[in-house]
CSV table of C-alpha atoms in Angstrom, one decimal:
chain,number,residue,atom,x,y,z
A,17,ASN,CA,94.3,96.2,131.7
A,18,ASN,CA,96.5,93.2,130.9
A,19,ASN,CA,98.8,91.1,133.1
A,20,LYS,CA,100.6,89.4,130.3
A,21,ALA,CA,104.4,89.4,130.6
A,22,LEU,CA,106.3,91.2,127.8
A,23,THR,CA,108.1,87.9,127.1
A,24,GLU,CA,104.8,86.4,125.8
A,25,PRO,CA,103.4,87.0,122.3
A,26,PHE,CA,100.7,89.7,122.4
A,27,THR,CA,98.1,91.0,120.0
A,28,ILE,CA,97.1,94.6,119.3
A,29,LEU,CA,94.1,95.9,117.5
A,30,LEU,CA,94.8,99.1,115.6
A,31,MET,CA,91.6,101.0,114.8
A,32,GLY,CA,91.6,104.0,112.5
A,33,VAL,CA,88.3,105.9,112.9
A,34,ASP,CA,86.9,108.3,110.4
A,35,SER,CA,86.9,111.4,112.6
A,36,GLU,CA,88.5,114.7,111.7
A,37,ARG,CA,88.4,116.0,115.3
A,38,GLU,CA,91.6,117.0,117.2
A,39,GLY,CA,90.8,114.7,120.1
A,40,ILE,CA,89.9,111.0,120.1
A,41,SER,CA,88.3,110.6,123.6
A,42,GLY,CA,84.6,109.6,123.5
A,43,SER,CA,84.5,109.7,119.7
A,44,VAL,CA,82.1,107.2,118.0
A,45,PHE,CA,82.7,106.9,114.3
A,46,ASN,CA,83.1,104.1,111.7
A,47,GLY,CA,86.1,101.9,112.1
A,48,ASP,CA,87.5,102.4,108.6
A,49,ALA,CA,91.0,100.9,109.2
A,50,LEU,CA,91.2,97.7,111.2
A,51,MET,CA,94.6,95.9,111.6
A,52,LEU,CA,95.3,93.0,113.9
A,53,ILE,CA,99.0,93.1,114.9
A,54,THR,CA,100.6,90.1,116.6
A,55,PHE,CA,104.2,90.5,118.1
A,56,ASN,CA,106.3,87.5,119.2
A,57,PRO,CA,109.1,88.7,121.5
A,58,SER,CA,110.9,85.4,121.2
A,59,THR,CA,111.4,85.6,117.5
A,60,LEU,CA,111.1,89.4,117.2
A,61,SER,CA,108.6,88.9,114.4
A,62,THR,CA,105.3,90.7,113.7
A,63,THR,CA,102.3,89.8,111.6
A,64,ILE,CA,99.7,92.3,110.4
A,65,LEU,CA,96.2,91.3,109.2
A,66,SER,CA,94.1,93.9,107.6
A,67,ILE,CA,90.3,93.5,107.9
A,68,PRO,CA,88.3,95.2,105.1
A,69,ARG,CA,85.9,97.7,106.6
A,70,ASP,CA,82.9,96.2,104.6
A,71,SER,CA,83.4,92.6,105.8
A,72,TYR,CA,79.9,91.3,106.6
A,73,VAL,CA,80.2,89.6,110.0
A,74,PRO,CA,78.2,89.0,113.2
A,75,ILE,CA,78.5,92.1,115.4
A,76,ALA,CA,79.1,91.1,119.0
A,77,CYS,CA,77.0,93.9,120.5
A,78,PHE,CA,74.1,93.9,118.1
A,79,GLN,CA,71.0,92.0,119.2
A,80,ASP,CA,71.3,88.3,118.4
A,81,GLN,CA,74.8,89.2,116.9
A,82,LYS,CA,73.1,90.4,113.7
A,83,ARG,CA,75.4,90.6,110.7
A,84,ASN,CA,76.5,93.9,109.4
A,85,LYS,CA,79.6,95.7,108.0
A,86,ILE,CA,82.4,95.4,110.6
A,87,THR,CA,83.0,99.1,110.4
A,88,HIS,CA,79.7,99.7,112.1
A,89,ALA,CA,80.8,97.8,115.3
A,90,ALA,CA,82.8,101.0,116.1
A,91,TRP,CA,79.5,102.8,116.7
A,92,TYR,CA,79.4,101.0,120.0
A,93,GLY,CA,83.0,101.6,121.0
A,94,GLU,CA,86.3,99.7,121.2
A,95,GLU,CA,85.0,96.8,123.2
A,96,CYS,CA,82.4,96.0,120.5
A,97,VAL,CA,85.0,96.0,117.8
A,98,SER,CA,87.5,93.9,119.8
A,99,LYS,CA,84.9,91.3,120.8
A,100,THR,CA,83.6,91.1,117.2
A,101,ILE,CA,87.1,90.4,115.9
A,102,GLU,CA,87.9,88.0,118.7
A,103,ASN,CA,84.7,86.0,117.8
A,104,LEU,CA,85.4,86.2,114.1
A,105,LEU,CA,89.1,85.1,114.2
A,106,ASP,CA,89.2,83.1,117.4
A,107,VAL,CA,92.0,85.2,118.9
A,108,LYS,CA,92.5,87.1,122.2
A,109,ILE,CA,93.2,90.8,121.7
A,110,ASP,CA,95.4,92.1,124.5
A,111,TYR,CA,95.6,95.8,123.6
A,112,PHE,CA,94.0,98.3,121.3
A,113,ILE,CA,95.2,101.5,119.7
A,114,LYS,CA,92.7,104.0,118.4
A,115,VAL,CA,93.7,106.8,116.1
A,116,ASN,CA,91.8,109.3,113.9
A,117,PHE,CA,92.7,111.5,110.9
A,118,LYS,CA,94.4,114.2,112.9
A,119,GLY,CA,96.4,111.6,114.9
A,120,VAL,CA,98.0,110.2,111.7
A,121,VAL,CA,98.8,113.7,110.4
A,122,ASP,CA,100.3,114.9,113.6
A,123,LEU,CA,102.3,111.7,114.2
A,124,VAL,CA,103.9,111.7,110.7
A,125,ASP,CA,104.6,115.4,110.9
A,126,THR,CA,106.3,115.0,114.3
A,127,LEU,CA,108.5,112.3,112.7
A,128,GLY,CA,109.5,114.8,110.0
A,129,GLY,CA,107.6,112.9,107.3
A,130,ILE,CA,108.0,109.3,106.0
A,131,GLU,CA,109.6,108.1,102.8
A,132,MET,CA,107.2,106.1,100.6
A,133,ASP,CA,107.3,104.7,97.1
A,134,ILE,CA,103.9,105.8,95.6
A,135,PRO,CA,102.7,103.5,92.8
A,136,TYR,CA,100.5,106.1,90.9
A,137,ASN,CA,99.4,109.7,90.9
A,138,PHE,CA,96.3,110.3,93.0
A,139,CYS,CA,94.3,113.0,94.7
A,140,GLU,CA,92.3,112.8,98.0
A,141,GLN,CA,90.4,115.1,100.4
A,142,ASN,CA,92.4,116.4,103.3
A,143,SER,CA,92.0,115.5,107.0
A,144,LEU,CA,89.0,117.8,107.3
A,145,ARG,CA,87.2,116.2,104.3
A,146,GLN,CA,87.9,119.3,102.2
A,147,TRP,CA,88.4,119.3,98.4
A,148,GLY,CA,88.9,122.3,96.1
A,149,GLU,CA,92.0,124.3,97.1
A,150,ASN,CA,92.5,121.9,100.0
A,151,THR,CA,92.8,118.8,97.8
A,152,ILE,CA,95.9,116.6,98.5
A,153,TYR,CA,97.9,115.7,95.4
A,154,VAL,CA,100.5,113.0,95.6
A,155,GLU,CA,102.7,112.0,92.6
A,156,GLU,CA,104.1,108.6,91.7
A,157,GLY,CA,107.5,107.7,92.8
A,158,ILE,CA,109.8,107.7,95.9
A,159,GLN,CA,109.3,110.8,98.1
A,160,THR,CA,108.9,112.0,101.6
A,161,LEU,CA,105.3,112.4,102.5
A,162,ASN,CA,104.0,114.9,105.1
A,163,GLY,CA,101.2,114.0,107.5
A,164,GLU,CA,98.4,115.1,105.1
A,165,GLN,CA,99.9,113.2,102.2
A,166,ALA,CA,100.5,110.0,104.3
A,167,LEU,CA,96.9,110.1,105.5
A,168,ALA,CA,95.6,110.6,101.9
A,169,TYR,CA,97.6,107.5,100.8
A,170,ALA,CA,96.2,105.5,103.7
A,171,ARG,CA,92.7,106.5,103.0
A,172,ASN,CA,92.5,106.4,99.2
A,173,ARG,CA,90.7,103.5,97.7
A,174,HIS,CA,89.3,104.7,94.4
A,175,PRO,CA,89.9,107.5,91.8
A,176,ASN,CA,88.1,110.8,92.3
A,177,PRO,CA,87.3,112.0,88.7
A,178,ASP,CA,84.6,114.4,90.1
A,179,TYR,CA,87.3,116.4,91.9
A,180,CYS,CA,90.5,115.9,89.9
A,181,SER,CA,91.8,115.8,86.4
A,182,SER,CA,92.8,112.6,84.5
A,183,LYS,CA,96.4,113.1,85.6
A,184,TRP,CA,95.4,112.1,89.2
A,185,THR,CA,92.7,109.5,88.5
A,186,ASN,CA,94.3,107.0,86.0
A,187,TYR,CA,94.5,103.9,88.2
A,188,ASN,CA,92.4,101.1,89.7
A,189,SER,CA,92.2,100.5,93.4
A,190,ASN,CA,89.9,98.9,96.1
A,191,ASP,CA,89.7,98.2,99.8
A,192,PHE,CA,92.2,95.4,99.7
A,193,ILE,CA,94.8,97.6,98.0
A,194,ARG,CA,94.0,100.3,100.6
A,195,GLY,CA,94.7,97.8,103.3
A,196,GLN,CA,98.1,97.1,101.8
A,197,HIS,CA,98.8,100.9,101.7
A,198,GLN,CA,97.8,101.2,105.3
A,199,GLN,CA,100.2,98.4,106.3
A,200,GLU,CA,103.0,100.2,104.3
A,201,VAL,CA,102.4,103.4,106.1
A,202,LEU,CA,102.3,101.7,109.5
A,203,LYS,CA,105.6,99.8,108.9
A,204,THR,CA,107.3,102.9,107.5
A,205,ILE,CA,106.2,104.9,110.7
A,206,LEU,CA,107.6,102.1,112.9
A,207,ASN,CA,110.9,102.1,111.0
A,208,LYS,CA,111.1,105.9,111.3
A,209,PHE,CA,110.7,105.6,115.1
A,210,LYS,CA,114.1,103.8,115.2
A,211,THR,CA,115.8,106.9,113.9
A,212,VAL,CA,114.5,109.3,116.6
A,213,ALA,CA,117.4,110.4,118.7
A,214,ASP,CA,116.0,113.6,120.2
A,215,LEU,CA,114.2,113.3,123.6
A,216,ASN,CA,111.9,116.2,122.9
A,217,THR,CA,110.7,114.4,119.7
A,218,VAL,CA,110.0,111.3,121.8
A,219,TYR,CA,107.8,113.3,124.1
A,220,GLU,CA,106.0,114.9,121.1
A,221,ILE,CA,105.4,111.4,119.7
A,222,LEU,CA,103.9,110.2,123.0
C-alpha cells in the first residue's frame, strides 16, 4: 500500500528469486537478482542499481541484524529484503516486484522475444535447472532471444566447462557482469513494451 502521488519520484525493488515453479505466491527462495529502480516523473529519468547477491550486510530480520549474504534475506520474505536494503542504502522503497525463472521466460515469450547484442558464446541450464539435451546455447552477436535464452543470459555468471565444449566456455564473467546483463535485459523488455499495440497481448503481459 502506498499513498504517494504518481507525480512524485518513487522507488521499486525488483527481486528475481531462484524458483523454477510456475507460480510465485508464497515462494521462499534466494533473492538472486536485486535491482533498485528509481523513477522521477518530472524528468522522466530512471536509475537502476544492481545489488550483488553475495553482498555481506546486516540482515534486518536476523537476530541482532546479524550479517549474511543479502540473497538470504529472501528466505524471510519480501519485507525482510526491502527493510535490509532500506537500512543499507538509506532509501525508502515504495513498491516491489517479485519474479521467478518462469515469469521471465513467459514475459519475454509473450513479447515475441527481445533483441540483444550478446558479447560472447555461452551455455546455461534451462528454467528447470536442466542440462544435457535441455542446455540453452546462445551465440555471440545481435539476435532475438526467446524467453529461455533471455533468462539464461540474465542468470549466467561463469563458464560451465563441465557441461559444454570450449566453444561455449571461452570467456570471463562474474556477478558484477551478470548484474549488467540483468539491467540490459530489463531495459530491453521495457523498450519492447512500447511496441505492443495489441490489447490481447497487453492482457497476457499483465
